[in-house]
Short mmCIF file of C-alpha atoms and ligand atoms in Angstrom, two decimals:
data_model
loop_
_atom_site.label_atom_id
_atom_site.label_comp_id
_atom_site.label_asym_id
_atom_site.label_seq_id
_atom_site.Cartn_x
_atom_site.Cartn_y
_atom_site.Cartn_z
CA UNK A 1 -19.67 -250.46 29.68
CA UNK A 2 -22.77 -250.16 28.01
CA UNK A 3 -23.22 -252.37 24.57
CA UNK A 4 -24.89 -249.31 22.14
CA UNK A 5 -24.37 -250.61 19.01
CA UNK A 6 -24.36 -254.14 17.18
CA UNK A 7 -22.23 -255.53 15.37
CA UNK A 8 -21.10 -254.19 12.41
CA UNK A 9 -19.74 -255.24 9.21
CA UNK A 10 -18.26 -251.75 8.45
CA UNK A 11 -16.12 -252.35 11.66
CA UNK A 12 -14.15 -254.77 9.91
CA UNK A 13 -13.77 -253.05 6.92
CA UNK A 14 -10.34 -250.76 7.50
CA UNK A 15 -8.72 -253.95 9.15
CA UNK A 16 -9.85 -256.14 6.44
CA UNK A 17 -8.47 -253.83 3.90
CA UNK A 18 -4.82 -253.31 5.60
CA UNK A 19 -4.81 -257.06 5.65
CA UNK A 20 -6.05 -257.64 2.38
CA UNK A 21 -3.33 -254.70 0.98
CA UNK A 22 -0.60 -256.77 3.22
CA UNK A 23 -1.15 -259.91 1.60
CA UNK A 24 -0.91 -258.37 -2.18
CA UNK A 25 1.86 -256.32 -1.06
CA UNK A 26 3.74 -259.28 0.43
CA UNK A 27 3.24 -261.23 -2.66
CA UNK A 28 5.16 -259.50 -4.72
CA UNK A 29 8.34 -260.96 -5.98
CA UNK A 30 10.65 -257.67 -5.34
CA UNK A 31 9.60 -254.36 -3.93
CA UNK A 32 11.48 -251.51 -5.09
CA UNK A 33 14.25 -249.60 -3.02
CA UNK A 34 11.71 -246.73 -1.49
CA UNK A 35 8.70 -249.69 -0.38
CA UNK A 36 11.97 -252.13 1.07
CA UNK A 37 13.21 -249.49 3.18
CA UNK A 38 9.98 -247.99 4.40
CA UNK A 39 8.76 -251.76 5.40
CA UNK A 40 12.05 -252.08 7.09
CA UNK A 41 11.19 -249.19 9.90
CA UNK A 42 7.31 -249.01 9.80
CA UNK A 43 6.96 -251.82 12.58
CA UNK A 44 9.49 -249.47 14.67
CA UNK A 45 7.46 -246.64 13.86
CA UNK A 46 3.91 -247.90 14.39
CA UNK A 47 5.57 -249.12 17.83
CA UNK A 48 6.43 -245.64 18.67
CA UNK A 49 3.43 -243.91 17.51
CA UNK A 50 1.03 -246.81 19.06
CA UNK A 51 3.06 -246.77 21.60
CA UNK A 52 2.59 -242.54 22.13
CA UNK A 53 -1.22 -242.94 21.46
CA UNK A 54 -1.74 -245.75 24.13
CA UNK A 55 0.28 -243.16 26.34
CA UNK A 56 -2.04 -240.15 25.56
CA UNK A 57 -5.18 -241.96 26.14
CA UNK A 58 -4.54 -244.74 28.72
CA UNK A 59 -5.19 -247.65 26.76
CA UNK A 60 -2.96 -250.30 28.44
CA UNK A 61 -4.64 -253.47 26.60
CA UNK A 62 -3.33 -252.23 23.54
CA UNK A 63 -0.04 -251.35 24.73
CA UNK A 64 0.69 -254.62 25.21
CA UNK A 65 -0.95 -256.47 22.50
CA UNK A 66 1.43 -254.05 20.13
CA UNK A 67 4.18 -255.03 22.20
CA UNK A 68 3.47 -259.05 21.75
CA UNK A 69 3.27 -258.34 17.86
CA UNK A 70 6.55 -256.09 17.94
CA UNK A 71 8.58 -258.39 20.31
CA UNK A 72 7.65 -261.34 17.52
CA UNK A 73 8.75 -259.31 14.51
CA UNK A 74 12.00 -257.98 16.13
CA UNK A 75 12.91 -262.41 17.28
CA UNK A 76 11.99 -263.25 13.95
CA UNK A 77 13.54 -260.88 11.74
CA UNK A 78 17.01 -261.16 13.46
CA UNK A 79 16.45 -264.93 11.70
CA UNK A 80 14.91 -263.89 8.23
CA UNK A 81 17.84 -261.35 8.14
CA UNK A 82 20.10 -263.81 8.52
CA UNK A 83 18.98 -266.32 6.26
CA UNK A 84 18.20 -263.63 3.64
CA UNK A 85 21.84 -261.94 3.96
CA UNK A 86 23.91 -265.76 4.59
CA UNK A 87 21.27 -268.33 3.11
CA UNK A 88 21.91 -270.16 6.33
CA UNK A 89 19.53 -270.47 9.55
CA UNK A 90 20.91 -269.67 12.94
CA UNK A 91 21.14 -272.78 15.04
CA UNK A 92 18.48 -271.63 17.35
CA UNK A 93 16.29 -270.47 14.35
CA UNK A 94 13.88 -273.34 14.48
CA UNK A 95 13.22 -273.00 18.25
CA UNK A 96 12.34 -269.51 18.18
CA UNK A 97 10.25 -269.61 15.23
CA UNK A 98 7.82 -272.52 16.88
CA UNK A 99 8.20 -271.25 20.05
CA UNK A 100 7.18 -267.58 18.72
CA UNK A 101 4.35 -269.94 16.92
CA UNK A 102 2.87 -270.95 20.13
CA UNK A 103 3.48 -267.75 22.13
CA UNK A 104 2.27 -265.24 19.79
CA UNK A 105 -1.42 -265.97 20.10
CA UNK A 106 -1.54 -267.10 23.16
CA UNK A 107 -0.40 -263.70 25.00
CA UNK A 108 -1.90 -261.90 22.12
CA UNK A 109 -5.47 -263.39 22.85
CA UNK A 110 -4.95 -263.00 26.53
CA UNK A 111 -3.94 -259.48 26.59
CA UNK A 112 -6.96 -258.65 24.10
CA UNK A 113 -9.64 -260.32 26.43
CA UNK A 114 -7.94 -259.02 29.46
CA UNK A 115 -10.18 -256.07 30.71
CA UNK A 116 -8.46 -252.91 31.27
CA UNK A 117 -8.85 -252.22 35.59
CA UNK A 118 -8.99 -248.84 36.35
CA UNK A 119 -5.68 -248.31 37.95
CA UNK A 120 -3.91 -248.10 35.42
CA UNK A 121 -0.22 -248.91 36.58
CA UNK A 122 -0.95 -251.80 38.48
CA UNK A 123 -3.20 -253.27 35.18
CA UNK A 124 0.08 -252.23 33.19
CA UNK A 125 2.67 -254.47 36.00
CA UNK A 126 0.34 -257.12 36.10
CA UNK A 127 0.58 -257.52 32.03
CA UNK A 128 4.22 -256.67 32.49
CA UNK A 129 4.76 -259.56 34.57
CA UNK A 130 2.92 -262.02 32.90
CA UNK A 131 5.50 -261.70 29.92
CA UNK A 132 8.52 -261.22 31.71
CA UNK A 133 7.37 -264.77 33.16
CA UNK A 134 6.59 -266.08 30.25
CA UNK A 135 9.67 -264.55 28.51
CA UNK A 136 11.83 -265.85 31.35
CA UNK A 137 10.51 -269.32 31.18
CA UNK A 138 11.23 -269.60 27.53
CA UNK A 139 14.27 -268.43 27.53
CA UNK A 140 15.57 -270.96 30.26
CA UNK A 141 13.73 -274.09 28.67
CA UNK A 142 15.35 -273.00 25.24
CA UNK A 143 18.52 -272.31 26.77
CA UNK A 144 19.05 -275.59 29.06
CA UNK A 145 17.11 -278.10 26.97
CA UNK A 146 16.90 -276.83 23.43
CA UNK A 147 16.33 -280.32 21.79
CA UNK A 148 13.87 -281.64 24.49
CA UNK A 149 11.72 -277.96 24.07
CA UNK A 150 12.12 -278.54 19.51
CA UNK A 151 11.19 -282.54 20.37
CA UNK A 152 8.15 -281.61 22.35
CA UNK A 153 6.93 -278.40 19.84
CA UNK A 154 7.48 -280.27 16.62
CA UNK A 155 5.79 -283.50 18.09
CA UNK A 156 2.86 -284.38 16.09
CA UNK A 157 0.22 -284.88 18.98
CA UNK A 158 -2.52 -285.43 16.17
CA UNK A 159 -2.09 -287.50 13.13
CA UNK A 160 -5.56 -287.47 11.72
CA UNK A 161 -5.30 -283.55 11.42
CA UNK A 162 -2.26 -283.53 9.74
CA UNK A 163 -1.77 -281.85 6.56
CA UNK A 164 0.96 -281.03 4.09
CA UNK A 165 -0.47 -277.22 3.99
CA UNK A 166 -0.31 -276.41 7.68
CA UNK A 167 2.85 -274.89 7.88
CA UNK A 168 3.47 -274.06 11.78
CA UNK A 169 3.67 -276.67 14.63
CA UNK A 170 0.44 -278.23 15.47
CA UNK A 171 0.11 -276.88 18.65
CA UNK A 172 0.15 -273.16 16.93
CA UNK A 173 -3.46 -274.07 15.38
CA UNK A 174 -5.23 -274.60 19.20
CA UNK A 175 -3.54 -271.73 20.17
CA UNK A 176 -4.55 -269.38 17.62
CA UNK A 177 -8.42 -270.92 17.50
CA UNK A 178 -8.48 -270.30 21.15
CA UNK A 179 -7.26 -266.51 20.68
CA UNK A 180 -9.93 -266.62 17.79
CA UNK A 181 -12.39 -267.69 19.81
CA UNK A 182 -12.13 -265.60 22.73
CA UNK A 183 -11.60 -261.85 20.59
CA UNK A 184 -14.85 -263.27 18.81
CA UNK A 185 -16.79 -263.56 21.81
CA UNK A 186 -15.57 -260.44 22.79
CA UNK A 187 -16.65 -258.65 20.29
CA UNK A 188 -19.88 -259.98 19.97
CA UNK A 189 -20.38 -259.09 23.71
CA UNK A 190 -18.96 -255.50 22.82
CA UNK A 191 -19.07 -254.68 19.43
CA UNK A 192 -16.24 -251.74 18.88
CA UNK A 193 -14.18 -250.79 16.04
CA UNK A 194 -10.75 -252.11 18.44
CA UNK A 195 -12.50 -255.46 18.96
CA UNK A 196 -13.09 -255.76 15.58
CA UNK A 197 -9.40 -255.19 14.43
CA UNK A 198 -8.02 -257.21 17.48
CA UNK A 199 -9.79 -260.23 15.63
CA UNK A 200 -8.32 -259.14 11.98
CA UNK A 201 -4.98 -258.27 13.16
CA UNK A 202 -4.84 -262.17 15.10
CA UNK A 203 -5.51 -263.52 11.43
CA UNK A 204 -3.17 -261.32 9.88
CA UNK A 205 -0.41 -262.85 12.43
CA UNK A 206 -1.94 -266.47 11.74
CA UNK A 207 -0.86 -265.68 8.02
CA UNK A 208 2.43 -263.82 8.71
CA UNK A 209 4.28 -266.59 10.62
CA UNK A 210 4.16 -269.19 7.82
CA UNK A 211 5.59 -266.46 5.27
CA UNK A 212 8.66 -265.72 7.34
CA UNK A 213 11.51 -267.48 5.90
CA UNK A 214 9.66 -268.33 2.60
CA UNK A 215 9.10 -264.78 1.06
CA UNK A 216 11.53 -261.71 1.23
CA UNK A 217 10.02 -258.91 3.60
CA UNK A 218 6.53 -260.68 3.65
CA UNK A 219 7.60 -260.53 7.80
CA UNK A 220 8.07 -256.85 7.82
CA UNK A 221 4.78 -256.13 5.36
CA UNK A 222 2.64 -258.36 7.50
CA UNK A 223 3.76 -257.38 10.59
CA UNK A 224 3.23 -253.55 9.82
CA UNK A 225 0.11 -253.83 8.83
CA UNK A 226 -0.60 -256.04 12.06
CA UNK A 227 0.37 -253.43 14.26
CA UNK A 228 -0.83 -250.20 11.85
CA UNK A 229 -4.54 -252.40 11.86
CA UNK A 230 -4.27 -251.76 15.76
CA UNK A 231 -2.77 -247.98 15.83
CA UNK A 232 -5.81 -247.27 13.42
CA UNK A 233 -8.24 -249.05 16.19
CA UNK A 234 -6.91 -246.78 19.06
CA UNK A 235 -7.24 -243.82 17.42
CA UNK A 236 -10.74 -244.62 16.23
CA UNK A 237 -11.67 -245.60 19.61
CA UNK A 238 -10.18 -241.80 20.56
CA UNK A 239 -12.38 -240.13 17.78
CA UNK A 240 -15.23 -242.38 19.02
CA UNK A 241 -14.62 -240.98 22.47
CA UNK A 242 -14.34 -237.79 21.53
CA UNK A 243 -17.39 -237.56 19.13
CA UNK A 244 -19.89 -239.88 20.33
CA UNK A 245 -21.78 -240.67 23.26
CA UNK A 246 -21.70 -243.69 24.48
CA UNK A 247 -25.01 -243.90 25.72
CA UNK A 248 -26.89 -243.59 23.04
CA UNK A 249 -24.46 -243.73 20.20
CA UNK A 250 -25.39 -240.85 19.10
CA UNK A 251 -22.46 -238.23 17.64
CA UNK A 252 -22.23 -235.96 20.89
CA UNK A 253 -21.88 -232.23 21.66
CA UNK A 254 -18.39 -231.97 20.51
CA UNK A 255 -19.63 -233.59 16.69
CA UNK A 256 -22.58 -231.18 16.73
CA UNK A 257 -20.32 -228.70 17.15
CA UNK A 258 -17.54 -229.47 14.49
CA UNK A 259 -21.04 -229.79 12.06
CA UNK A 260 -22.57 -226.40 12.76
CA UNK A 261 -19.43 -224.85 11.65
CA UNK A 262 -19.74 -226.63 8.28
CA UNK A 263 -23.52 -225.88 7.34
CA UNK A 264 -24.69 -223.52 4.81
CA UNK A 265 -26.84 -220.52 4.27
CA UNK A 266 -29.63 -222.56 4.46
CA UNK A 267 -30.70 -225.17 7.32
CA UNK A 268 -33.13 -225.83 10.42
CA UNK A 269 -32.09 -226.67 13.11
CA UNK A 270 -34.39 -228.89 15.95
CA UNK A 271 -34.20 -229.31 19.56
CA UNK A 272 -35.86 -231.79 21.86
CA UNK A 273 -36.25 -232.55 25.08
CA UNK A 274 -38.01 -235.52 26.96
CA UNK A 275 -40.59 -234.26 29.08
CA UNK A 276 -41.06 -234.49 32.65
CA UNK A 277 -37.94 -237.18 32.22
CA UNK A 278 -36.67 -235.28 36.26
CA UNK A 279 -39.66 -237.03 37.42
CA UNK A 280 -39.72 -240.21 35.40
CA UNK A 281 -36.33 -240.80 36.50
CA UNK A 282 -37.49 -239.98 40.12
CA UNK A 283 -40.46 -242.50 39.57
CA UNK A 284 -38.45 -245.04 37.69
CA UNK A 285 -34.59 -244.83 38.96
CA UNK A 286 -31.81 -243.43 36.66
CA UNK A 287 -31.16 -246.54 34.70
CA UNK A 288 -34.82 -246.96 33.27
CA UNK A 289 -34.15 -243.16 32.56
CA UNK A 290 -31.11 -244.35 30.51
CA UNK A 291 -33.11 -246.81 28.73
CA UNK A 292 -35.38 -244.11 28.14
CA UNK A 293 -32.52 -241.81 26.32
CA UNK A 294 -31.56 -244.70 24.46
CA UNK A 295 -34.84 -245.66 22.79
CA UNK A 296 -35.49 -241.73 22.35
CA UNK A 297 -31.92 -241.55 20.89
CA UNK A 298 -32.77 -245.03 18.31
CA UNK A 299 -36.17 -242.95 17.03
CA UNK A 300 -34.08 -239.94 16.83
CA UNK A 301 -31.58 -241.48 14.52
CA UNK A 302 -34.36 -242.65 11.72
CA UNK A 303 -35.35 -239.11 11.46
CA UNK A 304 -36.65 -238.84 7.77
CA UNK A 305 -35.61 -235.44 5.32
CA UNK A 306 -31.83 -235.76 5.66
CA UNK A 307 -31.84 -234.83 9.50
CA UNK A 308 -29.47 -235.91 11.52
CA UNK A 309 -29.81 -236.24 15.40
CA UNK A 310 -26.95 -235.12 18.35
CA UNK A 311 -26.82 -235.47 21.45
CA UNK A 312 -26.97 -232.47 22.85
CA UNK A 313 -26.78 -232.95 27.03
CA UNK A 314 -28.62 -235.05 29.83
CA UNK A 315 -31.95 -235.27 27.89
CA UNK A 316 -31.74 -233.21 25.34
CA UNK A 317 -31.39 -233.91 20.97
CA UNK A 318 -30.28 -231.57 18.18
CA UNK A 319 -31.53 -232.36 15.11
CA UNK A 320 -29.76 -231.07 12.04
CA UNK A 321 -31.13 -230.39 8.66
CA UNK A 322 -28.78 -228.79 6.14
CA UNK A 323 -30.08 -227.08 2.42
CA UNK A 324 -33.49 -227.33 3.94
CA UNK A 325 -36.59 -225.36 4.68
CA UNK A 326 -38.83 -225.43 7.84
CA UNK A 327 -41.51 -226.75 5.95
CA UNK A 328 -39.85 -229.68 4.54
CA UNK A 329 -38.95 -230.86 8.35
CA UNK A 330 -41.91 -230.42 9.87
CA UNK A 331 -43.67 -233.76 8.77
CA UNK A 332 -40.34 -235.37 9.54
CA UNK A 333 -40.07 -234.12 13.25
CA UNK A 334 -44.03 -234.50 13.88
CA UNK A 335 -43.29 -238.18 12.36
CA UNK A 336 -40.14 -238.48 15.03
CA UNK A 337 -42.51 -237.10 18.14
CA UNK A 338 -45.25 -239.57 17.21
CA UNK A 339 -43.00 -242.68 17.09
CA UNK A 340 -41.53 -241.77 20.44
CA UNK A 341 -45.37 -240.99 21.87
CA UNK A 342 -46.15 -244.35 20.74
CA UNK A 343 -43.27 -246.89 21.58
CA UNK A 344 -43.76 -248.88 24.68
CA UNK A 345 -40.71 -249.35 26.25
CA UNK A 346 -40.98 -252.97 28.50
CA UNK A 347 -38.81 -252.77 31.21
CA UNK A 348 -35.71 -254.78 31.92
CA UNK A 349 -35.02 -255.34 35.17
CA UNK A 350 -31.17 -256.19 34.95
CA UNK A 351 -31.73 -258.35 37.97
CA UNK A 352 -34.56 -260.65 36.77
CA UNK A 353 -33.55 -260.44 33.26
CA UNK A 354 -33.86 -264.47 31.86
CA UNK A 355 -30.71 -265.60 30.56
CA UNK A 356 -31.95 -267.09 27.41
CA UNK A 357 -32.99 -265.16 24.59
CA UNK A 358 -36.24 -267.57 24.50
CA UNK A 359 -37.54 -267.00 28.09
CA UNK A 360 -36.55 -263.56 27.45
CA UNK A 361 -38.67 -262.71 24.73
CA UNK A 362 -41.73 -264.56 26.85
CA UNK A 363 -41.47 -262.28 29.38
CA UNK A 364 -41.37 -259.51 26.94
CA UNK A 365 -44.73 -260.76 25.41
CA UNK A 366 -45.90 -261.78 29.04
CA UNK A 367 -49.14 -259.09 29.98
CA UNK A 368 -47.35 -258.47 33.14
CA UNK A 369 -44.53 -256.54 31.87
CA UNK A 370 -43.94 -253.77 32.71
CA UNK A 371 -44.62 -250.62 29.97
CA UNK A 372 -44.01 -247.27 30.43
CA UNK A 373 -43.73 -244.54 27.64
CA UNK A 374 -42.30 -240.76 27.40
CA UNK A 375 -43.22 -237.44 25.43
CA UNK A 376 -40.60 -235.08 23.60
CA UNK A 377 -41.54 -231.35 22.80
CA UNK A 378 -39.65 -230.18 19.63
CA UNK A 379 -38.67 -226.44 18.79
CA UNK A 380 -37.62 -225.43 15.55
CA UNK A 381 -35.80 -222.71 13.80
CA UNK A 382 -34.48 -222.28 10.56
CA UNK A 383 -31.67 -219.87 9.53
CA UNK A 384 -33.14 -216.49 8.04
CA UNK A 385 -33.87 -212.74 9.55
CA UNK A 386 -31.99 -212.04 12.84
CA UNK A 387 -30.67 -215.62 13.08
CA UNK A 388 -27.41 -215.66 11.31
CA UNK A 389 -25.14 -217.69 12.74
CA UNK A 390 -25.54 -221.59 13.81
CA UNK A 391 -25.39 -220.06 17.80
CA UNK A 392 -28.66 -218.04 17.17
CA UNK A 393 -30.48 -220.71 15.19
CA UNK A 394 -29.96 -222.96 18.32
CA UNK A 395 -30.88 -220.27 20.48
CA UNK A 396 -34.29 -219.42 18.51
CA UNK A 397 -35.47 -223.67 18.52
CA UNK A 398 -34.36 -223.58 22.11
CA UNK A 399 -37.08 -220.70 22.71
CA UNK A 400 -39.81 -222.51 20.77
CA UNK A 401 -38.77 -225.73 22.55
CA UNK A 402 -39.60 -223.27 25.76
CA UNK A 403 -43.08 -222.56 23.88
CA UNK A 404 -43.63 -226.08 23.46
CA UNK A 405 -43.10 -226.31 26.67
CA UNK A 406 -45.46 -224.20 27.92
CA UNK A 407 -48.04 -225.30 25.80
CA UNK A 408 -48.58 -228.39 27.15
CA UNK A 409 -45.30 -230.39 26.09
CA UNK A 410 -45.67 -233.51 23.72
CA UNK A 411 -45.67 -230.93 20.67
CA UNK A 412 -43.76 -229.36 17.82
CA UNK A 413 -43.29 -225.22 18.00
CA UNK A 414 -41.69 -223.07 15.39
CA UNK A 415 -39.77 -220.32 16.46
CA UNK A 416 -41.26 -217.00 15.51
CA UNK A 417 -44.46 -218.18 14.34
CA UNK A 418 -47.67 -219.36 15.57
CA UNK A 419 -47.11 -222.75 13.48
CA UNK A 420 -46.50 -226.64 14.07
CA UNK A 421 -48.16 -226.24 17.49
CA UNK A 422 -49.45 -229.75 16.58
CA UNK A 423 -50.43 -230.48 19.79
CA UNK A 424 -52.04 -234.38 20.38
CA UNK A 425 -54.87 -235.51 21.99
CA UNK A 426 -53.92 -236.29 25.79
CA UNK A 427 -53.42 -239.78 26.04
CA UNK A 428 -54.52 -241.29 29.32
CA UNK A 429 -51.12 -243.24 31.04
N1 LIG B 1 -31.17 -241.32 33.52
C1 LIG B 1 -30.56 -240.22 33.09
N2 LIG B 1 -31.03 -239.01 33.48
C2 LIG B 1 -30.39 -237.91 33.03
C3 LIG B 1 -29.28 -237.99 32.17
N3 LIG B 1 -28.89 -236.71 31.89
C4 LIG B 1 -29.74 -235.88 32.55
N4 LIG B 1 -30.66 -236.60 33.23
C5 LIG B 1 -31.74 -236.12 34.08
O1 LIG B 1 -32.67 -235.40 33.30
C6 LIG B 1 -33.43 -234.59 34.17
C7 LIG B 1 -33.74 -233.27 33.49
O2 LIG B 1 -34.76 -232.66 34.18
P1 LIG B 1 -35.23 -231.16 33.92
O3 LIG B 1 -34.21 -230.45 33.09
O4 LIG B 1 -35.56 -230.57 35.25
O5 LIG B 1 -36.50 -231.25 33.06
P2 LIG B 1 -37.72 -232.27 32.97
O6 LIG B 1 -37.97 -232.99 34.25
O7 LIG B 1 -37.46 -233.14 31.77
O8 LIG B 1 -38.95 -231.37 32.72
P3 LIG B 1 -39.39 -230.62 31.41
O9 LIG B 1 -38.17 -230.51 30.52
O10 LIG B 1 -39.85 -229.30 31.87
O11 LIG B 1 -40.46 -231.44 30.79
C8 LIG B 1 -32.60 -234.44 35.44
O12 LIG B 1 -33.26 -235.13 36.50
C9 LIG B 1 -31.29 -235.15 35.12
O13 LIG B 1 -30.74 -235.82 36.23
C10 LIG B 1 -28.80 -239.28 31.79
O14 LIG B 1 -27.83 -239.45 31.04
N5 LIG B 1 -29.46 -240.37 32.27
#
């Protein structure tokens, strides 16, 4: 998959909030009747409804991390239940909390890394088996030689580390920093709103476990906002593949759509088109053409005067300018057509790309790179006379995009008008 955006703060943001709210709520001495129930069958329900989601869109990887989470919650809380109701721990309390300790991130950070294959119910047995192994395996160590598996969890392998505030076996730590580690990496290598949350939710569990005998409910607050930080990532992932396209990050079609129903009685609506982009991508191969769209689509997106930019299709952009008039976009789009006339996009060759960031940006400053640059023609057509509805607008830029066209392409036409022809000096390529 293609990495279109960086990394963002604002990814972390609704994960870091459920977290933060977990922690406050979980801190409080007593929660009333109505909050004590409701904690008690959220993690059920966010199973369910994850569960449903992951069904509806095919999202295996999350399936299963929601299922590690869940299967912890339900072992642990048949424990804290116990305690809480008797004031007594079960006698194989101890060995399922540590063992749950050591578990718990380690299947949680290899089901998050663990790409998703494209058949889908042999990715899903695969995962399947893994924890029935490791489920099996636990289960017979803890049942045949329960003090051996405590002796060998509890041992303190490293002394120096040691502290009086780390509340979970020492082997939990490596365990979770390696989870850490790898959902970090992740994410930086694909920076989505899912990765983001995998990485919250993996701290949220790192400050659940500790909490689980020591505070009423904290288990049952923590763990629902765990698994609702990860029901919240798959359906923004759905919206995001719904609403945007994902090669050039742009909002798609299906966003442009939902927006033109929401505009005005005033607006102007753009369209543009790379020119001659059938033959650059002859010339060039499809994926420089896709490097193409996407510096096209990054100019796009800094369009000045409160435009926005969609894609529209293949090579096409709609740009969208609500409350405004014609002449307050024009400098914007003539501003938009001239940045994209004048970028030189160097060429990566995927197979000669240098590895380092160093070497690579020598070869970007290196003469002998390779440049090449496009055009876009622009129409433009604002919402007055005989075009009513958002359908016509579109219609009348798409004609003056035709004019633009026709005139010579790299220029801006208004529909209905003989202005904004700003045609530019030929440049010699
Ligand atoms: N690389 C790449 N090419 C695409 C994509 N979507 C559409 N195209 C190509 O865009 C080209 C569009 O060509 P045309 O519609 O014939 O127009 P044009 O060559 O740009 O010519 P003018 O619009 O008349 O300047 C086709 O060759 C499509 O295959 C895409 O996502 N990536």
């Amino acid at each position: 998959m293609s990495r279109t955006v960086p990394p963002r703060f604002s990814h972390f943001l609704a994960p870091l909030a459920l977290l933060l709210g977990g922690e406050v709520v979980a801190r409080q001495v007593a929660l009333n009747e109505f909050f004590t129930s409701l904690y008690n069958v959220l993690p059920t329900v966010l199973l369910l409804l994850g569960g449903a989601l992951c069904v509806m869109y095919g999202r295996i990887r999350e399936s299963f991390l929601l299922l590690c989470v869940y299967l912890a919650y339900f072992l642990l809380d048949t424990h804290a239940d116990h305690y809480r109701a008797h004031g007594t721990l079960l006698d194989d309390a101890a060995l399922t909390f540590h063992l749950c300790s050591l578990l718990l991130p380690l299947l949680y950070g290899l089901y998050g890394v663990w790409r998703e294959r494209s058949h889908l119910a042999q990715d899903g047995l695969a995962r399947a088996a893994v924890l029935f192994a490791v489920g099996v395996v636990a289960v017979a160590l803890a049942r045949r030689f329960p003090e051996a598996l405590h002796a060998w969890l509890v041992l303190i392998r490293w002394p120096a580390l040691q502290a009086d505030w780390l509340q979970l076996i020492q082997l939990a730590y490596p365990a979770f920093l390696v989870a850490l580690v790898l959902l970090i990496v992740q994410y930086l290598r694909q920076p989505r709103p899912s990765h983001a949350a995998q990485i919250i939710a993996l701290l949220g569990l790192l400050l659940m476990l500790p909490q689980t005998f020591s505070r009423h409910a904290a288990l049952n607050i923590l763990s629902s906002h765990v698994l609702l930080m990860l029901v919240v990532a798959i359906a923004h992932e759905a919206y995001l593949m719904a609403f945007r396209d994902e090669l050039t990050g742009l909002p798609g079609r299906r966003a442009l759509n939902e927006r033109l129903q929401r505009l005005g009685r005033q607006y102007v609506l753009a369209m543009a088109d790379v020119d001659h982009f059938k033959s650059f991508n002859d010339t060039h191969g499809h994926d420089v053409g896709d490097q193409v769209l996407k510096m096209v689509a990054s100019r796009l997106r800094k369009i000045g005067g409160g435009g926005r930019a969609y894609r529209y299709g293949g090579e096409e952009f709609t740009l969208v300018f609500p409350g405004r008039s014609i002449e307050e976009c024009l400098p914007h789009l003539e501003a938009v057509r001239q940045s994209v006339e004048s970028y030189a996009l160097q060429l990566r060759d995927a197979d000669n790309r240098p590895k380092d960031d160093r070497r690579g940006r020598m070869a970007r400053g290196a003469a002998s790179a390779k440049q090449v640059s496009v055009t876009i023609s622009i129409g433009v057509a604002e919402r007055q006379g005989e075009q009513r509805s958002p359908e016509e607008v579109i219609k009348a830029a798409d004609q003056a995009l035709y004019s633009a066209k026709k005139a010579g392409r790299n220029c801006l036409r208004v529909h209905g008008s003989g202005r904004g022809a700003v045609r530019m000096a030929e440049h010699s390529r």
